Amino acid sequence: MVCGAAEEAETLCIKSGASHQKVDEIARDFDHIEIQVKLPMCDLVARTGRAQQRYEDGYRLVAGCVPFRYKSSDDCVDSTSEKIVEVLLISSPSGPGLLFPKGGWENDETVEEAAAREAIEEAGVRGDLMDFLGYYEFRSKTHQDEFSPEGLCKAAMFALFVKEELQFWPEQSTRDRTWLTVSEALGSLRHAWMRDALECFCKWHEKLVGGT
């Protein structure tokens, strides 16, 4: 599926009562519903080159994720019973604006493994890879080659519940990472397709918390 245009979103909060309890239950249960992705330690070295890059119908295939966590809000009336969803964005060495971690899906890995690997390489985070959020098509001037002369790309995006932030990671010298609320992230993301992915993440999370 390809999600539609982004809509205006407010800070995504999980308020007191049953919803807050539901979030705690979901966080505890993530180990049981995650997509099983086990990456070897050698994947702490970033992959380079395109010898194993996947292509389909003129599109370079990409995998990425929306990394998220829950944080207690100090600004709420009852800060002990409300949590805010934050998402992790990273800087780009090629220009302004922030991004979600993503990169090429290669022939020797599943799309889930590719998404988890890119989260480690670009953002230095590990966690539970959750549901598939959708496919997103975009054009990249920096990824034009003989298999995709127009630089067409198709990204498969997943939700990633972050459990570990690495002190050292492959691309830390060229990327900064920043935790933001959903509304802050919508105003900071460089690409429209990533804002669309964030909107789909919000809808997915609402269903997850609501149990529907």
JSON list of C-alpha atoms in Angstrom, two decimals:
[
{"chain": "A", "resi": 1, "resn": "MET", "atom": "CA", "xyz": [0.00, 0.00, 0.00]},
{"chain": "A", "resi": 2, "resn": "VAL", "atom": "CA", "xyz": [1.00, 3.61, -0.48]},
{"chain": "A", "resi": 3, "resn": "CYS", "atom": "CA", "xyz": [-0.28, 6.01, 2.16]},
{"chain": "A", "resi": 4, "resn": "GLY", "atom": "CA", "xyz": [-1.81, 9.34, 1.24]},
{"chain": "A", "resi": 5, "resn": "ALA", "atom": "CA", "xyz": [-0.77, 12.93, 1.90]},
{"chain": "A", "resi": 6, "resn": "ALA", "atom": "CA", "xyz": [0.19, 14.03, 5.38]},
{"chain": "A", "resi": 7, "resn": "GLU", "atom": "CA", "xyz": [-2.41, 15.67, 7.57]},
{"chain": "A", "resi": 8, "resn": "GLU", "atom": "CA", "xyz": [-1.79, 18.07, 10.44]},
{"chain": "A", "resi": 9, "resn": "ALA", "atom": "CA", "xyz": [-1.07, 16.15, 13.67]},
{"chain": "A", "resi": 10, "resn": "GLU", "atom": "CA", "xyz": [-0.88, 17.17, 17.31]},
{"chain": "A", "resi": 11, "resn": "THR", "atom": "CA", "xyz": [1.47, 15.78, 19.92]},
{"chain": "A", "resi": 12, "resn": "LEU", "atom": "CA", "xyz": [0.66, 12.10, 20.26]},
{"chain": "A", "resi": 13, "resn": "CYS", "atom": "CA", "xyz": [-0.13, 11.53, 23.94]},
{"chain": "A", "resi": 14, "resn": "ILE", "atom": "CA", "xyz": [-1.26, 8.45, 25.79]},
{"chain": "A", "resi": 15, "resn": "LYS", "atom": "CA", "xyz": [-3.47, 9.81, 28.57]},
{"chain": "A", "resi": 16, "resn": "SER", "atom": "CA", "xyz": [-4.29, 8.47, 32.00]},
{"chain": "A", "resi": 17, "resn": "GLY", "atom": "CA", "xyz": [-6.46, 5.46, 32.79]},
{"chain": "A", "resi": 18, "resn": "ALA", "atom": "CA", "xyz": [-7.02, 2.50, 30.53]},
{"chain": "A", "resi": 19, "resn": "SER", "atom": "CA", "xyz": [-5.03, 3.94, 27.61]},
{"chain": "A", "resi": 20, "resn": "HIS", "atom": "CA", "xyz": [-1.93, 4.42, 29.76]},
{"chain": "A", "resi": 21, "resn": "GLN", "atom": "CA", "xyz": [-2.27, 0.89, 31.11]},
{"chain": "A", "resi": 22, "resn": "LYS", "atom": "CA", "xyz": [-2.69, -0.37, 27.57]},
{"chain": "A", "resi": 23, "resn": "VAL", "atom": "CA", "xyz": [0.59, 1.28, 26.51]},
{"chain": "A", "resi": 24, "resn": "ASP", "atom": "CA", "xyz": [2.43, -0.36, 29.41]},
{"chain": "A", "resi": 25, "resn": "GLU", "atom": "CA", "xyz": [0.99, -3.73, 28.40]},
{"chain": "A", "resi": 26, "resn": "ILE", "atom": "CA", "xyz": [1.97, -3.17, 24.78]},
{"chain": "A", "resi": 27, "resn": "ALA", "atom": "CA", "xyz": [5.50, -2.18, 25.74]},
{"chain": "A", "resi": 28, "resn": "ARG", "atom": "CA", "xyz": [5.85, -5.32, 27.85]},
{"chain": "A", "resi": 29, "resn": "ASP", "atom": "CA", "xyz": [4.41, -7.50, 25.10]},
{"chain": "A", "resi": 30, "resn": "PHE", "atom": "CA", "xyz": [6.59, -6.18, 22.27]},
{"chain": "A", "resi": 31, "resn": "ASP", "atom": "CA", "xyz": [9.02, -9.06, 22.75]},
{"chain": "A", "resi": 32, "resn": "HIS", "atom": "CA", "xyz": [6.21, -11.44, 21.84]},
{"chain": "A", "resi": 33, "resn": "ILE", "atom": "CA", "xyz": [4.89, -9.66, 18.74]},
{"chain": "A", "resi": 34, "resn": "GLU", "atom": "CA", "xyz": [8.07, -8.31, 17.19]},
{"chain": "A", "resi": 35, "resn": "ILE", "atom": "CA", "xyz": [9.28, -9.42, 13.78]},
{"chain": "A", "resi": 36, "resn": "GLN", "atom": "CA", "xyz": [12.24, -11.62, 14.61]},
{"chain": "A", "resi": 37, "resn": "VAL", "atom": "CA", "xyz": [15.35, -9.92, 13.23]},
{"chain": "A", "resi": 38, "resn": "LYS", "atom": "CA", "xyz": [18.74, -11.02, 14.52]},
{"chain": "A", "resi": 39, "resn": "LEU", "atom": "CA", "xyz": [21.71, -9.08, 13.16]},
{"chain": "A", "resi": 40, "resn": "PRO", "atom": "CA", "xyz": [25.31, -10.23, 13.66]},
{"chain": "A", "resi": 41, "resn": "MET", "atom": "CA", "xyz": [27.87, -7.94, 15.26]},
{"chain": "A", "resi": 42, "resn": "CYS", "atom": "CA", "xyz": [29.55, -7.47, 11.87]},
{"chain": "A", "resi": 43, "resn": "ASP", "atom": "CA", "xyz": [26.58, -5.32, 10.86]},
{"chain": "A", "resi": 44, "resn": "LEU", "atom": "CA", "xyz": [27.96, -2.60, 13.15]},
{"chain": "A", "resi": 45, "resn": "VAL", "atom": "CA", "xyz": [30.09, -1.76, 10.12]},
{"chain": "A", "resi": 46, "resn": "ALA", "atom": "CA", "xyz": [28.12, 0.17, 7.50]},
{"chain": "A", "resi": 47, "resn": "ARG", "atom": "CA", "xyz": [27.65, -1.50, 4.15]},
{"chain": "A", "resi": 48, "resn": "THR", "atom": "CA", "xyz": [28.83, 0.40, 1.10]},
{"chain": "A", "resi": 49, "resn": "GLY", "atom": "CA", "xyz": [28.47, -0.05, -2.65]},
{"chain": "A", "resi": 50, "resn": "ARG", "atom": "CA", "xyz": [25.57, -1.36, -4.72]},
{"chain": "A", "resi": 51, "resn": "ALA", "atom": "CA", "xyz": [26.78, -4.76, -5.88]},
{"chain": "A", "resi": 52, "resn": "GLN", "atom": "CA", "xyz": [23.89, -6.47, -4.05]},
{"chain": "A", "resi": 53, "resn": "GLN", "atom": "CA", "xyz": [21.29, -3.72, -4.37]},
{"chain": "A", "resi": 54, "resn": "ARG", "atom": "CA", "xyz": [17.75, -4.88, -5.21]},
{"chain": "A", "resi": 55, "resn": "TYR", "atom": "CA", "xyz": [15.77, -3.33, -8.07]},
{"chain": "A", "resi": 56, "resn": "GLU", "atom": "CA", "xyz": [12.23, -3.86, -9.31]},
{"chain": "A", "resi": 57, "resn": "ASP", "atom": "CA", "xyz": [10.60, -2.35, -12.42]},
{"chain": "A", "resi": 58, "resn": "GLY", "atom": "CA", "xyz": [13.12, 0.49, -12.56]},
{"chain": "A", "resi": 59, "resn": "TYR", "atom": "CA", "xyz": [12.87, 1.26, -8.83]},
{"chain": "A", "resi": 60, "resn": "ARG", "atom": "CA", "xyz": [15.71, 0.95, -6.34]},
{"chain": "A", "resi": 61, "resn": "LEU", "atom": "CA", "xyz": [14.25, -0.90, -3.34]},
{"chain": "A", "resi": 62, "resn": "VAL", "atom": "CA", "xyz": [14.78, 0.75, 0.03]},
{"chain": "A", "resi": 63, "resn": "ALA", "atom": "CA", "xyz": [13.96, -0.28, 3.62]},
{"chain": "A", "resi": 64, "resn": "GLY", "atom": "CA", "xyz": [13.59, 1.98, 6.64]},
{"chain": "A", "resi": 65, "resn": "CYS", "atom": "CA", "xyz": [11.73, 2.55, 9.87]},
{"chain": "A", "resi": 66, "resn": "VAL", "atom": "CA", "xyz": [10.04, 5.04, 12.18]},
{"chain": "A", "resi": 67, "resn": "PRO", "atom": "CA", "xyz": [11.90, 4.56, 15.49]},
{"chain": "A", "resi": 68, "resn": "PHE", "atom": "CA", "xyz": [9.76, 5.45, 18.51]},
{"chain": "A", "resi": 69, "resn": "ARG", "atom": "CA", "xyz": [9.69, 5.41, 22.32]},
{"chain": "A", "resi": 70, "resn": "TYR", "atom": "CA", "xyz": [7.42, 6.48, 25.17]},
{"chain": "A", "resi": 71, "resn": "LYS", "atom": "CA", "xyz": [8.36, 9.38, 27.43]},
{"chain": "A", "resi": 72, "resn": "SER", "atom": "CA", "xyz": [6.58, 10.70, 30.51]},
{"chain": "A", "resi": 73, "resn": "SER", "atom": "CA", "xyz": [5.39, 14.28, 30.10]},
{"chain": "A", "resi": 74, "resn": "ASP", "atom": "CA", "xyz": [6.47, 16.83, 32.72]},
{"chain": "A", "resi": 75, "resn": "ASP", "atom": "CA", "xyz": [4.04, 19.36, 31.27]},
{"chain": "A", "resi": 76, "resn": "CYS", "atom": "CA", "xyz": [0.89, 17.36, 31.94]},
{"chain": "A", "resi": 77, "resn": "VAL", "atom": "CA", "xyz": [-1.30, 17.93, 34.99]},
{"chain": "A", "resi": 78, "resn": "ASP", "atom": "CA", "xyz": [-0.73, 14.35, 36.11]},
{"chain": "A", "resi": 79, "resn": "SER", "atom": "CA", "xyz": [2.67, 13.55, 34.68]},
{"chain": "A", "resi": 80, "resn": "THR", "atom": "CA", "xyz": [2.68, 10.09, 36.23]},
{"chain": "A", "resi": 81, "resn": "SER", "atom": "CA", "xyz": [-0.28, 8.98, 34.15]},
{"chain": "A", "resi": 82, "resn": "GLU", "atom": "CA", "xyz": [0.47, 10.34, 30.70]},
{"chain": "A", "resi": 83, "resn": "LYS", "atom": "CA", "xyz": [3.08, 9.36, 28.18]},
{"chain": "A", "resi": 84, "resn": "ILE", "atom": "CA", "xyz": [4.15, 11.05, 24.98]},
{"chain": "A", "resi": 85, "resn": "VAL", "atom": "CA", "xyz": [5.22, 9.17, 21.88]},
{"chain": "A", "resi": 86, "resn": "GLU", "atom": "CA", "xyz": [8.53, 10.45, 20.51]},
{"chain": "A", "resi": 87, "resn": "VAL", "atom": "CA", "xyz": [10.14, 9.50, 17.21]},
{"chain": "A", "resi": 88, "resn": "LEU", "atom": "CA", "xyz": [13.84, 9.51, 16.38]},
{"chain": "A", "resi": 89, "resn": "LEU", "atom": "CA", "xyz": [15.12, 11.58, 13.47]},
{"chain": "A", "resi": 90, "resn": "ILE", "atom": "CA", "xyz": [18.65, 11.82, 12.11]},
{"chain": "A", "resi": 91, "resn": "SER", "atom": "CA", "xyz": [20.53, 14.56, 10.30]},
{"chain": "A", "resi": 92, "resn": "SER", "atom": "CA", "xyz": [21.77, 14.19, 6.74]},
{"chain": "A", "resi": 93, "resn": "PRO", "atom": "CA", "xyz": [25.33, 14.87, 5.59]},
{"chain": "A", "resi": 94, "resn": "SER", "atom": "CA", "xyz": [23.93, 16.08, 2.25]},
{"chain": "A", "resi": 95, "resn": "GLY", "atom": "CA", "xyz": [21.87, 19.03, 3.48]},
{"chain": "A", "resi": 96, "resn": "PRO", "atom": "CA", "xyz": [19.36, 20.51, 5.95]},
{"chain": "A", "resi": 97, "resn": "GLY", "atom": "CA", "xyz": [16.28, 18.79, 7.31]},
{"chain": "A", "resi": 98, "resn": "LEU", "atom": "CA", "xyz": [15.91, 15.59, 9.29]},
{"chain": "A", "resi": 99, "resn": "LEU", "atom": "CA", "xyz": [15.22, 12.03, 8.16]},
{"chain": "A", "resi": 100, "resn": "PHE", "atom": "CA", "xyz": [14.13, 8.60, 9.28]},
{"chain": "A", "resi": 101, "resn": "PRO", "atom": "CA", "xyz": [16.84, 5.93, 8.93]},
{"chain": "A", "resi": 102, "resn": "LYS", "atom": "CA", "xyz": [16.57, 4.11, 5.60]},
{"chain": "A", "resi": 103, "resn": "GLY", "atom": "CA", "xyz": [18.77, 2.66, 2.91]},
{"chain": "A", "resi": 104, "resn": "GLY", "atom": "CA", "xyz": [19.13, 0.11, 0.16]},
{"chain": "A", "resi": 105, "resn": "TRP", "atom": "CA", "xyz": [17.63, -3.35, 0.53]},
{"chain": "A", "resi": 106, "resn": "GLU", "atom": "CA", "xyz": [20.22, -5.91, -0.55]},
{"chain": "A", "resi": 107, "resn": "ASN", "atom": "CA", "xyz": [19.97, -9.39, -2.08]},
{"chain": "A", "resi": 108, "resn": "ASP", "atom": "CA", "xyz": [21.32, -11.30, 0.91]},
{"chain": "A", "resi": 109, "resn": "GLU", "atom": "CA", "xyz": [18.75, -10.06, 3.45]},
{"chain": "A", "resi": 110, "resn": "THR", "atom": "CA", "xyz": [15.02, -9.82, 4.03]},
{"chain": "A", "resi": 111, "resn": "VAL", "atom": "CA", "xyz": [13.35, -6.43, 3.94]},
{"chain": "A", "resi": 112, "resn": "GLU", "atom": "CA", "xyz": [12.92, -6.61, 7.73]},
{"chain": "A", "resi": 113, "resn": "GLU", "atom": "CA", "xyz": [16.64, -7.29, 8.18]},
{"chain": "A", "resi": 114, "resn": "ALA", "atom": "CA", "xyz": [17.45, -4.36, 5.91]},
{"chain": "A", "resi": 115, "resn": "ALA", "atom": "CA", "xyz": [15.23, -1.99, 7.93]},
{"chain": "A", "resi": 116, "resn": "ALA", "atom": "CA", "xyz": [16.78, -3.11, 11.23]},
{"chain": "A", "resi": 117, "resn": "ARG", "atom": "CA", "xyz": [20.29, -2.83, 9.79]},
{"chain": "A", "resi": 118, "resn": "GLU", "atom": "CA", "xyz": [19.73, 0.72, 8.57]},
{"chain": "A", "resi": 119, "resn": "ALA", "atom": "CA", "xyz": [18.45, 1.71, 12.02]},
{"chain": "A", "resi": 120, "resn": "ILE", "atom": "CA", "xyz": [21.75, 0.52, 13.50]},
{"chain": "A", "resi": 121, "resn": "GLU", "atom": "CA", "xyz": [24.00, 1.97, 10.80]},
{"chain": "A", "resi": 122, "resn": "GLU", "atom": "CA", "xyz": [22.41, 5.41, 10.48]},
{"chain": "A", "resi": 123, "resn": "ALA", "atom": "CA", "xyz": [20.76, 6.02, 13.87]},
{"chain": "A", "resi": 124, "resn": "GLY", "atom": "CA", "xyz": [22.57, 3.68, 16.23]},
{"chain": "A", "resi": 125, "resn": "VAL", "atom": "CA", "xyz": [19.41, 2.15, 17.68]},
{"chain": "A", "resi": 126, "resn": "ARG", "atom": "CA", "xyz": [18.16, -1.38, 18.22]},
{"chain": "A", "resi": 127, "resn": "GLY", "atom": "CA", "xyz": [14.72, -2.58, 19.20]},
{"chain": "A", "resi": 128, "resn": "ASP", "atom": "CA", "xyz": [11.65, -4.54, 18.19]},
{"chain": "A", "resi": 129, "resn": "LEU", "atom": "CA", "xyz": [10.70, -4.21, 14.55]},
{"chain": "A", "resi": 130, "resn": "MET", "atom": "CA", "xyz": [6.93, -3.96, 14.46]},
{"chain": "A", "resi": 131, "resn": "ASP", "atom": "CA", "xyz": [4.34, -3.77, 11.69]},
{"chain": "A", "resi": 132, "resn": "PHE", "atom": "CA", "xyz": [4.82, -2.76, 8.08]},
{"chain": "A", "resi": 133, "resn": "LEU", "atom": "CA", "xyz": [3.59, 0.82, 7.52]},
{"chain": "A", "resi": 134, "resn": "GLY", "atom": "CA", "xyz": [3.52, 0.93, 3.74]},
{"chain": "A", "resi": 135, "resn": "TYR", "atom": "CA", "xyz": [5.47, 1.52, 0.52]},
{"chain": "A", "resi": 136, "resn": "TYR", "atom": "CA", "xyz": [6.56, 5.05, -0.39]},
{"chain": "A", "resi": 137, "resn": "GLU", "atom": "CA", "xyz": [7.80, 6.07, -3.82]},
{"chain": "A", "resi": 138, "resn": "PHE", "atom": "CA", "xyz": [10.23, 8.94, -4.31]},
{"chain": "A", "resi": 139, "resn": "ARG", "atom": "CA", "xyz": [12.97, 10.19, -6.61]},
{"chain": "A", "resi": 140, "resn": "SER", "atom": "CA", "xyz": [16.62, 10.52, -5.61]},
{"chain": "A", "resi": 141, "resn": "LYS", "atom": "CA", "xyz": [19.11, 12.47, -7.72]},
{"chain": "A", "resi": 142, "resn": "THR", "atom": "CA", "xyz": [21.99, 10.85, -5.84]},
{"chain": "A", "resi": 143, "resn": "HIS", "atom": "CA", "xyz": [20.89, 7.30, -6.66]},
{"chain": "A", "resi": 144, "resn": "GLN", "atom": "CA", "xyz": [20.64, 7.42, -10.44]},
{"chain": "A", "resi": 145, "resn": "ASP", "atom": "CA", "xyz": [22.32, 4.42, -12.08]},
{"chain": "A", "resi": 146, "resn": "GLU", "atom": "CA", "xyz": [21.94, 2.03, -15.00]},
{"chain": "A", "resi": 147, "resn": "PHE", "atom": "CA", "xyz": [19.17, 0.08, -13.25]},
{"chain": "A", "resi": 148, "resn": "SER", "atom": "CA", "xyz": [17.27, 3.19, -12.15]},
{"chain": "A", "resi": 149, "resn": "PRO", "atom": "CA", "xyz": [18.34, 5.98, -14.52]},
{"chain": "A", "resi": 150, "resn": "GLU", "atom": "CA", "xyz": [15.67, 8.35, -13.22]},
{"chain": "A", "resi": 151, "resn": "GLY", "atom": "CA", "xyz": [16.60, 7.74, -9.58]},
{"chain": "A", "resi": 152, "resn": "LEU", "atom": "CA", "xyz": [13.24, 6.17, -8.73]},
{"chain": "A", "resi": 153, "resn": "CYS", "atom": "CA", "xyz": [13.08, 4.53, -5.30]},
{"chain": "A", "resi": 154, "resn": "LYS", "atom": "CA", "xyz": [10.44, 2.56, -3.40]},
{"chain": "A", "resi": 155, "resn": "ALA", "atom": "CA", "xyz": [10.80, 2.41, 0.38]},
{"chain": "A", "resi": 156, "resn": "ALA", "atom": "CA", "xyz": [9.25, -0.22, 2.66]},
{"chain": "A", "resi": 157, "resn": "MET", "atom": "CA", "xyz": [8.79, 1.40, 6.08]},
{"chain": "A", "resi": 158, "resn": "PHE", "atom": "CA", "xyz": [8.24, -0.26, 9.47]},
{"chain": "A", "resi": 159, "resn": "ALA", "atom": "CA", "xyz": [7.61, 0.86, 13.04]},
{"chain": "A", "resi": 160, "resn": "LEU", "atom": "CA", "xyz": [10.56, 0.22, 15.38]},
{"chain": "A", "resi": 161, "resn": "PHE", "atom": "CA", "xyz": [10.11, 0.26, 19.16]},
{"chain": "A", "resi": 162, "resn": "VAL", "atom": "CA", "xyz": [13.54, 1.40, 20.39]},
{"chain": "A", "resi": 163, "resn": "LYS", "atom": "CA", "xyz": [15.05, -0.51, 23.30]},
{"chain": "A", "resi": 164, "resn": "GLU", "atom": "CA", "xyz": [18.73, 0.41, 22.98]},
{"chain": "A", "resi": 165, "resn": "GLU", "atom": "CA", "xyz": [20.65, 3.51, 21.88]},
{"chain": "A", "resi": 166, "resn": "LEU", "atom": "CA", "xyz": [24.22, 2.62, 20.97]},
{"chain": "A", "resi": 167, "resn": "GLN", "atom": "CA", "xyz": [27.02, 4.86, 22.19]},
{"chain": "A", "resi": 168, "resn": "PHE", "atom": "CA", "xyz": [28.95, 4.15, 19.00]},
{"chain": "A", "resi": 169, "resn": "TRP", "atom": "CA", "xyz": [27.50, 3.36, 15.59]},
{"chain": "A", "resi": 170, "resn": "PRO", "atom": "CA", "xyz": [28.80, 3.25, 12.00]},
{"chain": "A", "resi": 171, "resn": "GLU", "atom": "CA", "xyz": [27.62, 6.68, 10.79]},
{"chain": "A", "resi": 172, "resn": "GLN", "atom": "CA", "xyz": [27.87, 8.67, 14.02]},
{"chain": "A", "resi": 173, "resn": "SER", "atom": "CA", "xyz": [30.58, 10.94, 12.57]},
{"chain": "A", "resi": 174, "resn": "THR", "atom": "CA", "xyz": [28.20, 12.23, 9.88]},
{"chain": "A", "resi": 175, "resn": "ARG", "atom": "CA", "xyz": [24.80, 12.06, 11.60]},
{"chain": "A", "resi": 176, "resn": "ASP", "atom": "CA", "xyz": [23.20, 13.50, 14.72]},
{"chain": "A", "resi": 177, "resn": "ARG", "atom": "CA", "xyz": [20.08, 11.93, 16.22]},
{"chain": "A", "resi": 178, "resn": "THR", "atom": "CA", "xyz": [17.21, 13.80, 17.82]},
{"chain": "A", "resi": 179, "resn": "TRP", "atom": "CA", "xyz": [14.07, 12.66, 19.69]},
{"chain": "A", "resi": 180, "resn": "LEU", "atom": "CA", "xyz": [11.00, 14.75, 18.80]},
{"chain": "A", "resi": 181, "resn": "THR", "atom": "CA", "xyz": [7.27, 14.66, 19.36]},
{"chain": "A", "resi": 182, "resn": "VAL", "atom": "CA", "xyz": [5.16, 13.77, 16.34]},
{"chain": "A", "resi": 183, "resn": "SER", "atom": "CA", "xyz": [4.14, 17.39, 15.72]},
{"chain": "A", "resi": 184, "resn": "GLU", "atom": "CA", "xyz": [7.77, 18.53, 15.98]},
{"chain": "A", "resi": 185, "resn": "ALA", "atom": "CA", "xyz": [8.87, 15.79, 13.62]},
{"chain": "A", "resi": 186, "resn": "LEU", "atom": "CA", "xyz": [6.27, 16.75, 11.02]},
{"chain": "A", "resi": 187, "resn": "GLY", "atom": "CA", "xyz": [7.78, 20.23, 10.93]},
{"chain": "A", "resi": 188, "resn": "SER", "atom": "CA", "xyz": [11.35, 18.94, 10.73]},
{"chain": "A", "resi": 189, "resn": "LEU", "atom": "CA", "xyz": [11.27, 16.11, 8.19]},
{"chain": "A", "resi": 190, "resn": "ARG", "atom": "CA", "xyz": [12.89, 17.02, 4.89]},
{"chain": "A", "resi": 191, "resn": "HIS", "atom": "CA", "xyz": [10.82, 14.81, 2.61]},
{"chain": "A", "resi": 192, "resn": "ALA", "atom": "CA", "xyz": [7.05, 14.79, 2.08]},
{"chain": "A", "resi": 193, "resn": "TRP", "atom": "CA", "xyz": [7.02, 10.99, 1.74]},
{"chain": "A", "resi": 194, "resn": "MET", "atom": "CA", "xyz": [8.53, 10.66, 5.21]},
{"chain": "A", "resi": 195, "resn": "ARG", "atom": "CA", "xyz": [5.80, 12.91, 6.60]},
{"chain": "A", "resi": 196, "resn": "ASP", "atom": "CA", "xyz": [3.30, 10.56, 4.94]},
{"chain": "A", "resi": 197, "resn": "ALA", "atom": "CA", "xyz": [5.02, 7.62, 6.64]},
{"chain": "A", "resi": 198, "resn": "LEU", "atom": "CA", "xyz": [4.77, 9.40, 9.99]},
{"chain": "A", "resi": 199, "resn": "GLU", "atom": "CA", "xyz": [1.05, 9.97, 9.46]},
{"chain": "A", "resi": 200, "resn": "CYS", "atom": "CA", "xyz": [0.62, 6.25, 8.77]},
{"chain": "A", "resi": 201, "resn": "PHE", "atom": "CA", "xyz": [2.64, 5.47, 11.90]},
{"chain": "A", "resi": 202, "resn": "CYS", "atom": "CA", "xyz": [0.24, 7.63, 13.96]},
{"chain": "A", "resi": 203, "resn": "LYS", "atom": "CA", "xyz": [-2.79, 5.78, 12.58]},
{"chain": "A", "resi": 204, "resn": "TRP", "atom": "CA", "xyz": [-1.10, 2.43, 13.22]},
{"chain": "A", "resi": 205, "resn": "HIS", "atom": "CA", "xyz": [-0.23, 3.42, 16.79]},
{"chain": "A", "resi": 206, "resn": "GLU", "atom": "CA", "xyz": [-3.77, 4.60, 17.54]},
{"chain": "A", "resi": 207, "resn": "LYS", "atom": "CA", "xyz": [-5.08, 1.19, 16.46]},
{"chain": "A", "resi": 208, "resn": "LEU", "atom": "CA", "xyz": [-2.38, -0.57, 18.48]},
{"chain": "A", "resi": 209, "resn": "VAL", "atom": "CA", "xyz": [-3.23, 1.31, 21.68]},
{"chain": "A", "resi": 210, "resn": "GLY", "atom": "CA", "xyz": [-6.95, 1.10, 21.06]},
{"chain": "A", "resi": 211, "resn": "GLY", "atom": "CA", "xyz": [-6.74, -2.63, 20.51]},
{"chain": "A", "resi": 212, "resn": "THR", "atom": "CA", "xyz": [-8.54, -2.49, 17.17]}
]
